[in-house]
Amino acid sequence: MSLLDIQHAGFQYDGNTVLKDITFSVEEKQYLCIVGVNGSGKSTLIRGILGLKKPSEGSVAYGEGLSGSQIGYLPQQTDAQKDFPASVYEVVLSGRLNKLGRRPFYRKEDRQAADEKIELLNIGSIRNKSYQKLSGGQQQRVLLARALCAADRLIVLDEPVSGLDPAAAADFYRICRQINEGGMTIIMVSHDIQSALSQASHILYLGHSEPFFGTVEEFKNSPAGKKYLSEAAL
Amino acid sequence: MISMFIKMLSYPFLQRALLVGLLVSLCASLLGTSLVMKRFSMIGDGLSHVGFAALALAYALNLAPLSVSVPVCVLAAFFLLRIRDSSKIKGDAATALMCSGALAVGVMTISLTSGMNTDVCNYMFGSILAMSRSDVVLSVVLALAVIVLYVIFYHRIFAVTFDESFAEATGINTNAYNTVIAVLTAVTVVLGMRMMGTLLISSLIVFPSLTAMRVTGNYHSTVVVSALISTVCFLAGLFFSYLYSVPTGACIVIMNMLAFFVFSLAAKRKGA
């Protein structure tokens, strides 16, 4: 069974259909990029994947042992975070929130898990620094560490490289690839089509017409892909 | 100085003021960090004006002041959050509407029942004499409840404050926690407003955490430092107002302002 299986799903807001007839599935260890023009419903689809928005038609089904709250999510940054007093460690630790259950405080293993992810992403040297003082690339690493704390098998990244300079973006893609090779399934929403094609194993394209789902090679040879690529090249 | 302080504590009304004031300062500073970061700084102001109207009504109807104003303010807090979620009227506009509307109702009630007199001044700028014995018991219980709930929900409040989208994705009911924060704030505002005054209570929420943020780099120390600042400023303000017979609320706010400038300067020097 797939990790995530979405069949003919449609989503509505206030009676307006934002997405309809979306079908795709994500297998363990895949790296899926969701690309598409603005307003094509990428954010809505993410809420659907995370289980925060019920489909108005069709179904969203998780593989065995997975639930919406067990997906590691890296949302887009908000303004409030820019002057928020929080240390790197505090932010990463908050990724263990979904393991808290009814307990009010974190346990030793939660703290250990947070430190492991900090090591993994090589941010040990800034562990006690204030999040607001970090560079954009470092901030994304911290949020990725937090997502990994929350996730066992699947992480969802929403435009993680927007606002990063090219070097930091390349660095971020390299880490994602490493994590993916380590066995983590990744779904990434991206504007950056060229990187999406070079990094991902599968593409979900949301346009104003028919959505497309397939491997990167299939996408490059599809009519929708060709059209989108030629537009993106301009 | 110390003998003055001991003498001050021999007055029962000052003992009451000290006990309730310390607890309320603590509550306000704990919640302050979340409210400031969530851009809810004005919620304290909105709620205190509603509290003013509720107190005026309670006196007019001869009811116990806290038993009327606590539920009314909690309701107002719900209402403010609901408005924030709907896009028709923006949060800051809603707060402004609520402030002036409630103020008008309060002033009308007072003038129709007892006539405008010094009481109104007490409402607006606070009075150290406002605490009766029965108020104290209820205030202490409510303030302790706020502190205990805050500690229990500490990690969740942090998550909801720092990143609502992420918190929601991990299965946290963010609306529920926003409501918890607003309700705790409403209770704190009502408890503090008679001593601090309607117009000054929101400074108790906003100042300490903003002051702490000048020098701290993480959430935990921001909360701890702002709690310390808040209680120290309260003690200093109360003592000053006793020594020189000046209004307590204003004294406490001025202490908080001084602390803010001192910390800002310290941060500048450290940064330079």
Short mmCIF file of C-alpha atoms in Angstrom, two decimals:
data_model
loop_
_atom_site.label_atom_id
_atom_site.label_comp_id
_atom_site.label_asym_id
_atom_site.label_seq_id
_atom_site.Cartn_x
_atom_site.Cartn_y
_atom_site.Cartn_z
CA MET A 1 0.00 0.00 0.00
CA SER A 2 1.22 3.52 -0.80
CA LEU A 3 2.26 5.91 1.92
CA LEU A 4 -0.26 8.41 0.62
CA ASP A 5 -3.04 7.67 -1.81
CA ILE A 6 -5.23 10.43 -3.18
CA GLN A 7 -8.08 9.37 -5.44
CA HIS A 8 -10.21 11.81 -7.47
CA ALA A 9 -10.01 14.31 -4.64
CA GLY A 10 -11.62 17.74 -4.89
CA PHE A 11 -11.41 20.63 -2.45
CA GLN A 12 -13.73 23.57 -1.93
CA TYR A 13 -13.56 26.84 -0.04
CA ASP A 14 -16.85 28.56 0.75
CA GLY A 15 -18.49 26.60 -2.03
CA ASN A 16 -15.86 27.51 -4.63
CA THR A 17 -14.04 24.55 -6.12
CA VAL A 18 -10.29 25.09 -5.79
CA LEU A 19 -9.14 21.67 -6.92
CA LYS A 20 -10.94 18.84 -8.60
CA ASP A 21 -10.21 15.29 -9.63
CA ILE A 22 -6.69 15.07 -8.22
CA THR A 23 -5.30 11.56 -8.32
CA PHE A 24 -1.81 10.55 -7.30
CA SER A 25 -0.02 8.32 -4.86
CA VAL A 26 3.27 8.59 -3.05
CA GLU A 27 5.33 5.49 -2.35
CA GLU A 28 7.84 5.08 0.43
CA LYS A 29 11.12 6.94 -0.26
CA GLN A 30 9.81 8.91 -3.22
CA TYR A 31 10.66 12.57 -3.76
CA LEU A 32 7.64 14.36 -5.20
CA CYS A 33 7.64 17.95 -6.32
CA ILE A 34 4.34 19.78 -6.69
CA VAL A 35 4.67 22.56 -9.25
CA GLY A 36 2.14 24.88 -10.79
CA VAL A 37 1.16 28.44 -11.40
CA ASN A 38 -0.04 30.75 -8.62
CA GLY A 39 -3.61 30.15 -7.62
CA SER A 40 -3.58 26.57 -8.84
CA GLY A 41 -4.42 25.30 -5.37
CA LYS A 42 -1.05 24.10 -4.12
CA SER A 43 -1.62 25.39 -0.60
CA THR A 44 -5.05 23.84 -0.47
CA LEU A 45 -3.64 20.52 -1.59
CA ILE A 46 -1.06 20.66 1.20
CA ARG A 47 -3.79 21.23 3.75
CA GLY A 48 -5.54 18.22 2.25
CA ILE A 49 -2.43 16.07 2.50
CA LEU A 50 -1.90 17.10 6.12
CA GLY A 51 -5.49 16.19 6.93
CA LEU A 52 -6.44 19.76 7.84
CA LYS A 53 -8.91 20.08 4.99
CA LYS A 54 -11.42 17.37 4.17
CA PRO A 55 -11.88 16.64 0.48
CA SER A 56 -15.32 17.55 -0.82
CA GLU A 57 -15.15 14.55 -3.12
CA GLY A 58 -12.86 11.58 -3.56
CA SER A 59 -10.51 10.39 -0.85
CA VAL A 60 -7.20 11.03 0.90
CA ALA A 61 -5.82 7.84 2.45
CA TYR A 62 -2.66 7.26 4.45
CA GLY A 63 -0.54 4.11 4.47
CA GLU A 64 -0.36 1.90 7.50
CA GLY A 65 0.85 3.67 10.64
CA LEU A 66 0.72 7.13 9.11
CA SER A 67 -1.71 9.87 10.06
CA GLY A 68 -1.94 13.52 9.14
CA SER A 69 -0.35 14.64 12.40
CA GLN A 70 2.64 12.32 11.90
CA ILE A 71 3.70 14.18 8.77
CA GLY A 72 6.59 16.61 9.24
CA TYR A 73 5.55 19.96 7.86
CA LEU A 74 7.70 22.91 6.90
CA PRO A 75 5.31 25.82 6.33
CA GLN A 76 6.14 29.13 4.77
CA GLN A 77 7.56 31.62 7.23
CA THR A 78 5.40 34.28 8.81
CA ASP A 79 6.22 37.86 9.72
CA ALA A 80 5.85 37.20 13.43
CA GLN A 81 8.76 34.75 13.35
CA LYS A 82 11.16 37.41 12.20
CA ASP A 83 11.34 39.02 15.63
CA PHE A 84 10.37 36.05 17.76
CA PRO A 85 12.63 35.30 20.71
CA ALA A 86 13.19 31.54 20.43
CA SER A 87 16.37 29.51 20.44
CA VAL A 88 17.17 26.99 17.72
CA TYR A 89 16.79 24.19 20.25
CA GLU A 90 13.36 25.41 21.36
CA VAL A 91 12.12 25.55 17.79
CA VAL A 92 13.44 22.09 16.91
CA LEU A 93 12.07 20.60 20.13
CA SER A 94 8.60 21.91 19.32
CA GLY A 95 8.62 19.40 16.45
CA ARG A 96 8.05 16.68 19.06
CA LEU A 97 4.69 18.21 19.91
CA ASN A 98 2.78 15.45 18.17
CA LYS A 99 4.48 12.89 20.43
CA LEU A 100 3.32 14.68 23.60
CA GLY A 101 -0.11 13.10 23.75
CA ARG A 102 -1.75 14.32 26.93
CA ARG A 103 1.48 15.00 28.81
CA PRO A 104 2.26 18.65 29.52
CA PHE A 105 6.05 18.38 29.22
CA TYR A 106 8.63 16.75 26.96
CA ARG A 107 10.43 13.62 28.07
CA LYS A 108 14.09 12.77 27.88
CA GLU A 109 13.68 10.95 24.58
CA ASP A 110 12.02 14.00 23.06
CA ARG A 111 15.03 16.10 24.01
CA GLN A 112 17.38 13.44 22.68
CA ALA A 113 15.48 13.26 19.40
CA ALA A 114 15.72 17.04 19.03
CA ASP A 115 19.46 16.94 19.61
CA GLU A 116 19.87 14.09 17.08
CA LYS A 117 18.14 16.12 14.37
CA ILE A 118 20.26 19.14 15.26
CA GLU A 119 23.36 16.99 14.76
CA LEU A 120 21.99 15.53 11.55
CA LEU A 121 21.45 18.95 10.02
CA ASN A 122 24.75 20.24 11.28
CA ILE A 123 23.32 23.13 13.27
CA GLY A 124 24.89 22.13 16.60
CA SER A 125 27.06 25.24 16.62
CA ILE A 126 23.99 27.50 16.60
CA ARG A 127 21.90 25.33 18.96
CA ASN A 128 21.47 28.08 21.58
CA LYS A 129 21.36 31.01 19.19
CA SER A 130 18.28 33.08 18.69
CA TYR A 131 16.27 31.98 15.65
CA GLN A 132 15.61 35.57 14.55
CA LYS A 133 19.33 36.28 14.23
CA LEU A 134 20.03 33.45 11.77
CA SER A 135 20.45 33.72 8.03
CA GLY A 136 17.59 32.56 5.80
CA GLY A 137 19.40 29.33 4.97
CA GLN A 138 20.06 28.54 8.60
CA GLN A 139 16.45 29.27 9.49
CA GLN A 140 15.25 26.79 6.87
CA ARG A 141 17.62 24.17 8.27
CA VAL A 142 16.15 24.72 11.72
CA LEU A 143 12.61 24.38 10.41
CA LEU A 144 13.64 21.25 8.50
CA ALA A 145 15.07 19.78 11.72
CA ARG A 146 11.77 20.54 13.41
CA ALA A 147 9.84 18.84 10.60
CA LEU A 148 12.08 15.79 10.91
CA CYS A 149 11.35 15.68 14.65
CA ALA A 150 7.66 15.43 13.87
CA ALA A 151 8.01 12.92 11.04
CA ASP A 152 8.92 9.29 10.91
CA ARG A 153 8.35 8.69 7.23
CA LEU A 154 6.98 11.69 5.34
CA ILE A 155 7.81 15.39 5.28
CA VAL A 156 5.94 18.11 3.38
CA LEU A 157 7.84 21.28 2.47
CA ASP A 158 6.00 24.40 1.30
CA GLU A 159 8.21 26.59 -0.91
CA PRO A 160 11.27 25.97 1.27
CA VAL A 161 13.78 27.83 -0.89
CA SER A 162 11.78 30.96 -1.67
CA GLY A 163 13.71 33.94 -0.37
CA LEU A 164 17.01 32.05 -0.17
CA ASP A 165 20.03 33.10 -2.20
CA PRO A 166 21.20 30.58 -4.83
CA ALA A 167 23.98 29.14 -2.68
CA ALA A 168 21.70 28.62 0.31
CA ALA A 169 19.04 27.13 -1.97
CA ALA A 170 21.54 24.67 -3.48
CA ASP A 171 22.64 23.77 0.01
CA PHE A 172 19.05 23.17 1.07
CA TYR A 173 18.39 20.89 -1.93
CA ARG A 174 21.54 18.92 -1.11
CA ILE A 175 20.32 18.30 2.46
CA CYS A 176 16.89 17.26 1.20
CA ARG A 177 18.49 14.77 -1.16
CA GLN A 178 20.58 13.36 1.69
CA ILE A 179 17.51 12.97 3.88
CA ASN A 180 15.63 11.36 1.01
CA GLU A 181 18.45 8.89 0.45
CA GLY A 182 18.31 8.18 4.17
CA GLY A 183 14.79 6.81 3.61
CA MET A 184 12.54 9.81 4.21
CA THR A 185 9.72 10.43 1.76
CA ILE A 186 9.53 14.04 0.62
CA ILE A 187 6.73 16.13 -0.87
CA MET A 188 7.90 19.61 -1.84
CA VAL A 189 5.91 22.48 -3.26
CA SER A 190 8.14 24.59 -5.44
CA HIS A 191 8.20 27.50 -7.82
CA ASP A 192 11.64 26.54 -8.97
CA ILE A 193 10.86 24.16 -11.84
CA GLN A 194 14.44 23.53 -12.96
CA SER A 195 15.52 22.41 -9.50
CA ALA A 196 12.34 20.39 -9.11
CA LEU A 197 13.19 18.46 -12.27
CA SER A 198 16.76 17.83 -11.20
CA GLN A 199 15.96 16.85 -7.62
CA ALA A 200 12.64 15.03 -7.57
CA SER A 201 11.71 11.55 -8.66
CA HIS A 202 8.09 12.47 -9.42
CA ILE A 203 6.20 15.58 -10.46
CA LEU A 204 2.65 16.64 -9.76
CA TYR A 205 1.76 19.54 -12.01
CA LEU A 206 -1.29 21.66 -11.17
CA GLY A 207 -2.33 23.98 -13.95
CA HIS A 208 -5.50 25.62 -15.02
CA SER A 209 -6.19 22.57 -17.16
CA GLU A 210 -5.82 18.88 -16.38
CA PRO A 211 -3.39 18.04 -13.56
CA PHE A 212 -0.45 15.83 -14.48
CA PHE A 213 1.21 13.22 -12.29
CA GLY A 214 4.18 11.03 -13.22
CA THR A 215 7.92 10.62 -13.09
CA VAL A 216 10.17 13.50 -14.05
CA GLU A 217 10.89 11.89 -17.46
CA GLU A 218 7.20 11.41 -18.18
CA PHE A 219 6.53 15.02 -17.26
CA LYS A 220 9.21 16.35 -19.58
CA ASN A 221 7.63 14.46 -22.48
CA SER A 222 4.01 15.29 -21.67
CA PRO A 223 2.14 18.10 -23.46
CA ALA A 224 1.47 19.90 -20.16
CA GLY A 225 5.12 19.60 -19.20
CA LYS A 226 6.40 20.85 -22.54
CA LYS A 227 4.09 23.82 -22.44
CA TYR A 228 4.97 24.69 -18.84
CA LEU A 229 8.69 24.27 -19.46
CA SER A 230 8.69 26.49 -22.53
CA GLU A 231 6.76 29.16 -20.58
CA ALA A 232 9.12 28.86 -17.63
CA ALA A 233 12.11 29.24 -19.90
CA LEU A 234 10.92 32.62 -21.11
CA MET B 1 13.73 52.08 53.68
CA ILE B 2 13.16 48.60 55.00
CA SER B 3 11.31 49.88 58.03
CA MET B 4 9.10 51.91 55.69
CA PHE B 5 8.38 48.79 53.75
CA ILE B 6 7.49 46.86 56.90
CA LYS B 7 5.25 49.72 58.05
CA MET B 8 3.60 49.76 54.67
CA LEU B 9 2.79 46.08 55.05
CA SER B 10 1.03 46.68 58.35
CA TYR B 11 -1.97 48.12 56.48
CA PRO B 12 -4.41 45.35 55.55
CA PHE B 13 -5.45 47.08 52.31
CA LEU B 14 -1.84 47.26 51.20
CA GLN B 15 -1.29 43.62 52.06
CA ARG B 16 -4.21 42.76 49.84
CA ALA B 17 -2.96 45.01 47.08
CA LEU B 18 0.50 43.49 47.31
CA LEU B 19 -0.70 39.89 47.15
CA VAL B 20 -3.15 40.36 44.30
CA GLY B 21 -0.87 42.76 42.45
CA LEU B 22 2.08 40.38 42.51
CA LEU B 23 -0.01 37.51 41.18
CA VAL B 24 -1.63 39.64 38.50
CA SER B 25 1.74 41.06 37.40
CA LEU B 26 3.02 37.53 37.08
CA CYS B 27 0.00 36.40 35.02
CA ALA B 28 0.18 39.45 32.78
CA SER B 29 3.87 39.04 32.02
CA LEU B 30 3.50 35.32 31.25
CA LEU B 31 0.71 35.93 28.77
CA GLY B 32 2.32 39.10 27.46
CA THR B 33 4.98 37.33 25.45
CA SER B 34 2.41 35.35 23.49
CA LEU B 35 0.11 38.32 22.99
CA VAL B 36 2.87 40.61 21.76
CA MET B 37 4.22 38.01 19.34
CA LYS B 38 0.77 37.18 18.03
CA ARG B 39 0.17 40.89 17.39
CA PHE B 40 -2.56 40.86 20.03
CA SER B 41 -1.11 43.67 22.13
CA MET B 42 -4.29 45.69 21.93
CA ILE B 43 -6.49 42.87 23.14
CA GLY B 44 -5.71 43.84 26.73
CA ASP B 45 -6.88 47.37 26.04
CA GLY B 46 -10.08 46.18 24.41
CA LEU B 47 -10.86 43.81 27.23
CA SER B 48 -10.16 46.37 29.94
CA HIS B 49 -12.68 48.79 28.45
CA VAL B 50 -15.25 46.03 28.35
CA GLY B 51 -14.31 45.27 31.94
CA PHE B 52 -14.95 48.92 32.81
CA ALA B 53 -18.46 48.74 31.40
CA ALA B 54 -19.06 45.47 33.22
CA LEU B 55 -17.88 46.91 36.54
CA ALA B 56 -20.07 49.96 36.13
CA LEU B 57 -23.06 47.73 35.44
CA ALA B 58 -22.21 45.51 38.38
CA TYR B 59 -22.17 48.50 40.75
CA ALA B 60 -25.37 49.87 39.27
CA LEU B 61 -27.13 46.53 39.75
CA ASN B 62 -25.52 45.96 43.15
CA LEU B 63 -23.81 42.73 42.09
CA ALA B 64 -20.37 41.47 43.07
CA PRO B 65 -17.99 43.19 40.61
CA LEU B 66 -15.81 40.22 39.72
CA SER B 67 -18.67 37.79 39.20
CA VAL B 68 -20.04 40.10 36.50
CA SER B 69 -16.87 41.35 34.85
CA VAL B 70 -15.00 38.03 34.55
CA PRO B 71 -17.67 36.28 32.46
CA VAL B 72 -18.36 39.43 30.41
CA CYS B 73 -14.68 39.84 29.56
CA VAL B 74 -14.27 36.17 28.72
CA LEU B 75 -17.19 36.51 26.32
CA ALA B 76 -15.62 39.64 24.83
CA ALA B 77 -12.36 37.73 24.34
CA PHE B 78 -14.20 35.02 22.37
CA PHE B 79 -15.88 37.71 20.33
CA LEU B 80 -12.61 39.50 19.53
CA LEU B 81 -11.06 36.25 18.28
CA ARG B 82 -14.08 35.42 16.14
CA ILE B 83 -13.91 38.85 14.51
CA ARG B 84 -10.22 38.35 13.83
CA ASP B 85 -11.01 35.15 11.93
CA SER B 86 -13.71 36.71 9.81
CA SER B 87 -12.31 39.13 7.32
CA LYS B 88 -15.13 41.69 7.28
CA ILE B 89 -13.80 43.78 10.17
CA LYS B 90 -10.11 43.60 10.89
CA GLY B 91 -8.85 42.83 14.37
CA ASP B 92 -7.50 46.28 15.18
CA ALA B 93 -10.69 47.97 13.99
CA ALA B 94 -12.75 45.53 16.02
CA THR B 95 -10.72 46.35 19.12
CA ALA B 96 -11.20 50.07 18.54
CA LEU B 97 -14.96 49.61 18.13
CA MET B 98 -15.11 47.56 21.28
CA CYS B 99 -13.01 50.02 23.31
CA SER B 100 -15.03 53.11 22.62
CA GLY B 101 -18.36 51.30 22.62
CA ALA B 102 -17.75 49.72 26.00
CA LEU B 103 -16.40 52.97 27.40
CA ALA B 104 -19.56 54.79 26.35
CA VAL B 105 -21.78 52.15 27.96
CA GLY B 106 -19.74 52.34 31.16
CA VAL B 107 -19.78 56.10 31.40
CA MET B 108 -23.53 56.21 30.69
CA THR B 109 -24.23 53.63 33.35
CA ILE B 110 -22.21 55.50 35.94
CA SER B 111 -23.70 58.87 35.14
CA LEU B 112 -27.27 57.52 35.21
CA THR B 113 -26.83 55.79 38.55
CA SER B 114 -24.41 57.66 40.76
CA GLY B 115 -23.50 60.66 38.67
CA MET B 116 -20.00 61.41 37.46
CA ASN B 117 -17.73 61.69 40.46
CA THR B 118 -14.36 60.57 41.72
CA ASP B 119 -15.42 56.96 41.24
CA VAL B 120 -14.97 57.33 37.51
CA CYS B 121 -11.45 58.54 38.07
CA ASN B 122 -10.82 55.45 40.17
CA TYR B 123 -12.11 53.21 37.43
CA MET B 124 -9.96 54.87 34.82
CA PHE B 125 -6.70 55.15 36.68
CA GLY B 126 -7.10 52.55 39.36
CA SER B 127 -7.27 52.65 43.10
CA ILE B 128 -5.29 50.76 45.62
CA LEU B 129 -8.34 50.72 47.88
CA ALA B 130 -10.47 48.85 45.41
CA MET B 131 -9.78 45.38 46.76
CA SER B 132 -12.23 44.05 49.30
CA ARG B 133 -11.55 40.94 51.33
CA SER B 134 -13.87 38.70 49.31
CA ASP B 135 -12.34 39.99 46.08
CA VAL B 136 -8.93 38.93 47.28
CA VAL B 137 -9.87 35.29 47.70
CA LEU B 138 -11.40 35.07 44.25
CA SER B 139 -8.49 37.00 42.72
CA VAL B 140 -5.89 34.72 44.25
CA VAL B 141 -7.73 31.60 43.12
CA LEU B 142 -8.16 32.88 39.56
CA ALA B 143 -4.60 34.16 39.30
CA LEU B 144 -3.19 30.85 40.51
CA ALA B 145 -5.41 29.07 38.00
CA VAL B 146 -4.01 31.25 35.21
CA ILE B 147 -0.43 30.49 36.26
CA VAL B 148 -1.01 26.75 36.58
CA LEU B 149 -2.79 26.55 33.21
CA TYR B 150 -0.01 28.55 31.60
CA VAL B 151 2.64 26.18 32.94
CA ILE B 152 0.68 23.10 31.85
CA PHE B 153 0.15 24.46 28.34
CA TYR B 154 3.58 26.11 28.12
CA HIS B 155 4.95 24.04 25.23
CA ARG B 156 1.71 24.16 23.29
CA ILE B 157 1.37 27.90 23.78
CA PHE B 158 4.93 28.29 22.51
CA ALA B 159 4.17 26.22 19.42
CA VAL B 160 0.91 28.00 18.66
CA THR B 161 2.60 31.38 19.13
CA PHE B 162 5.70 30.66 17.10
CA ASP B 163 4.12 28.90 14.17
CA GLU B 164 0.40 28.32 14.00
CA SER B 165 0.53 26.43 10.69
CA PHE B 166 3.06 23.94 12.00
CA ALA B 167 1.21 23.49 15.28
CA GLU B 168 -2.02 22.87 13.42
CA ALA B 169 -0.33 20.28 11.20
CA THR B 170 0.91 18.33 14.23
CA GLY B 171 -2.67 17.91 15.33
CA ILE B 172 -2.97 20.78 17.79
CA ASN B 173 -6.31 22.50 17.91
CA THR B 174 -4.92 26.00 17.40
CA ASN B 175 -8.30 27.68 17.79
CA ALA B 176 -8.71 26.08 21.19
CA TYR B 177 -5.32 27.33 22.33
CA ASN B 178 -5.90 30.82 20.98
CA THR B 179 -9.10 30.78 22.98
CA VAL B 180 -7.24 29.56 26.07
CA ILE B 181 -4.78 32.45 25.69
CA ALA B 182 -7.61 34.97 25.25
CA VAL B 183 -9.59 33.65 28.21
CA LEU B 184 -6.56 33.69 30.49
CA THR B 185 -5.89 37.24 29.33
CA ALA B 186 -9.47 38.28 30.02
CA VAL B 187 -9.28 36.95 33.56
CA THR B 188 -5.94 38.66 34.16
CA VAL B 189 -7.17 41.98 32.83
CA VAL B 190 -10.25 41.95 35.03
CA LEU B 191 -8.25 41.07 38.12
CA GLY B 192 -5.71 43.80 37.52
CA MET B 193 -7.82 46.61 36.18
CA ARG B 194 -9.24 47.95 39.42
CA MET B 195 -5.83 48.47 40.89
CA MET B 196 -4.16 49.56 37.65
CA GLY B 197 -7.13 51.28 36.06
CA THR B 198 -8.86 50.67 32.75
CA LEU B 199 -6.48 52.87 30.84
CA LEU B 200 -3.29 51.47 32.29
CA ILE B 201 -3.80 47.72 32.65
CA SER B 202 -2.65 46.78 29.16
CA SER B 203 0.81 48.18 29.93
CA LEU B 204 1.18 45.39 32.47
CA ILE B 205 0.80 42.92 29.60
CA VAL B 206 2.89 44.63 26.97
CA PHE B 207 5.80 46.26 28.81
CA PRO B 208 7.50 43.41 30.67
CA SER B 209 7.80 41.06 27.71
CA LEU B 210 8.91 43.79 25.32
CA THR B 211 11.49 44.86 27.89
CA ALA B 212 12.72 41.29 28.32
CA MET B 213 12.97 40.83 24.55
CA ARG B 214 15.58 43.60 24.40
CA VAL B 215 18.10 41.29 26.01
CA THR B 216 16.93 37.69 25.66
CA GLY B 217 17.33 35.34 22.74
CA ASN B 218 15.04 32.48 23.60
CA TYR B 219 11.46 32.00 24.67
CA HIS B 220 12.13 30.43 28.03
CA SER B 221 14.36 33.22 29.28
CA THR B 222 12.04 35.85 27.80
CA VAL B 223 9.20 34.47 29.90
CA VAL B 224 11.32 34.21 33.05
CA VAL B 225 12.93 37.63 32.67
CA SER B 226 9.64 39.34 31.89
CA ALA B 227 8.06 37.74 34.96
CA LEU B 228 10.94 39.09 37.07
CA ILE B 229 10.73 42.55 35.53
CA SER B 230 7.00 42.63 36.03
CA THR B 231 7.09 41.71 39.71
CA VAL B 232 10.04 43.98 40.52
CA CYS B 233 8.39 46.93 38.76
CA PHE B 234 5.16 46.23 40.59
CA LEU B 235 6.88 46.20 43.98
CA ALA B 236 8.85 49.33 43.21
CA GLY B 237 5.74 51.10 41.90
CA LEU B 238 3.63 50.16 44.88
CA PHE B 239 6.33 51.26 47.32
CA PHE B 240 6.79 54.57 45.55
CA SER B 241 3.11 55.28 45.45
CA TYR B 242 2.93 54.60 49.18
CA LEU B 243 5.93 56.80 49.97
CA TYR B 244 4.80 59.80 47.98
CA SER B 245 1.03 59.23 48.01
CA VAL B 246 0.78 59.12 44.21
CA PRO B 247 -1.46 56.86 42.10
CA THR B 248 -0.31 53.24 42.17
CA GLY B 249 -1.18 52.27 38.60
CA ALA B 250 0.70 55.19 37.11
CA CYS B 251 3.69 54.50 39.34
CA ILE B 252 3.87 50.90 38.17
CA VAL B 253 3.62 51.90 34.52
CA ILE B 254 6.39 54.48 34.97
CA MET B 255 8.60 51.85 36.60
CA ASN B 256 7.96 49.62 33.59
CA MET B 257 8.84 52.45 31.24
CA LEU B 258 12.10 53.07 33.09
CA ALA B 259 12.93 49.36 32.92
CA PHE B 260 12.21 49.38 29.21
CA PHE B 261 14.61 52.27 28.58
CA VAL B 262 17.31 50.77 30.76
CA PHE B 263 17.09 47.43 28.99
CA SER B 264 17.00 49.07 25.56
CA LEU B 265 20.14 51.01 26.39
CA ALA B 266 21.82 47.89 27.74
CA ALA B 267 20.97 46.01 24.55
CA LYS B 268 22.34 48.86 22.41
CA ARG B 269 25.60 48.94 24.32
CA LYS B 270 25.91 45.18 24.10
CA GLY B 271 25.22 45.29 20.38
CA ALA B 272 27.56 48.21 19.71
#
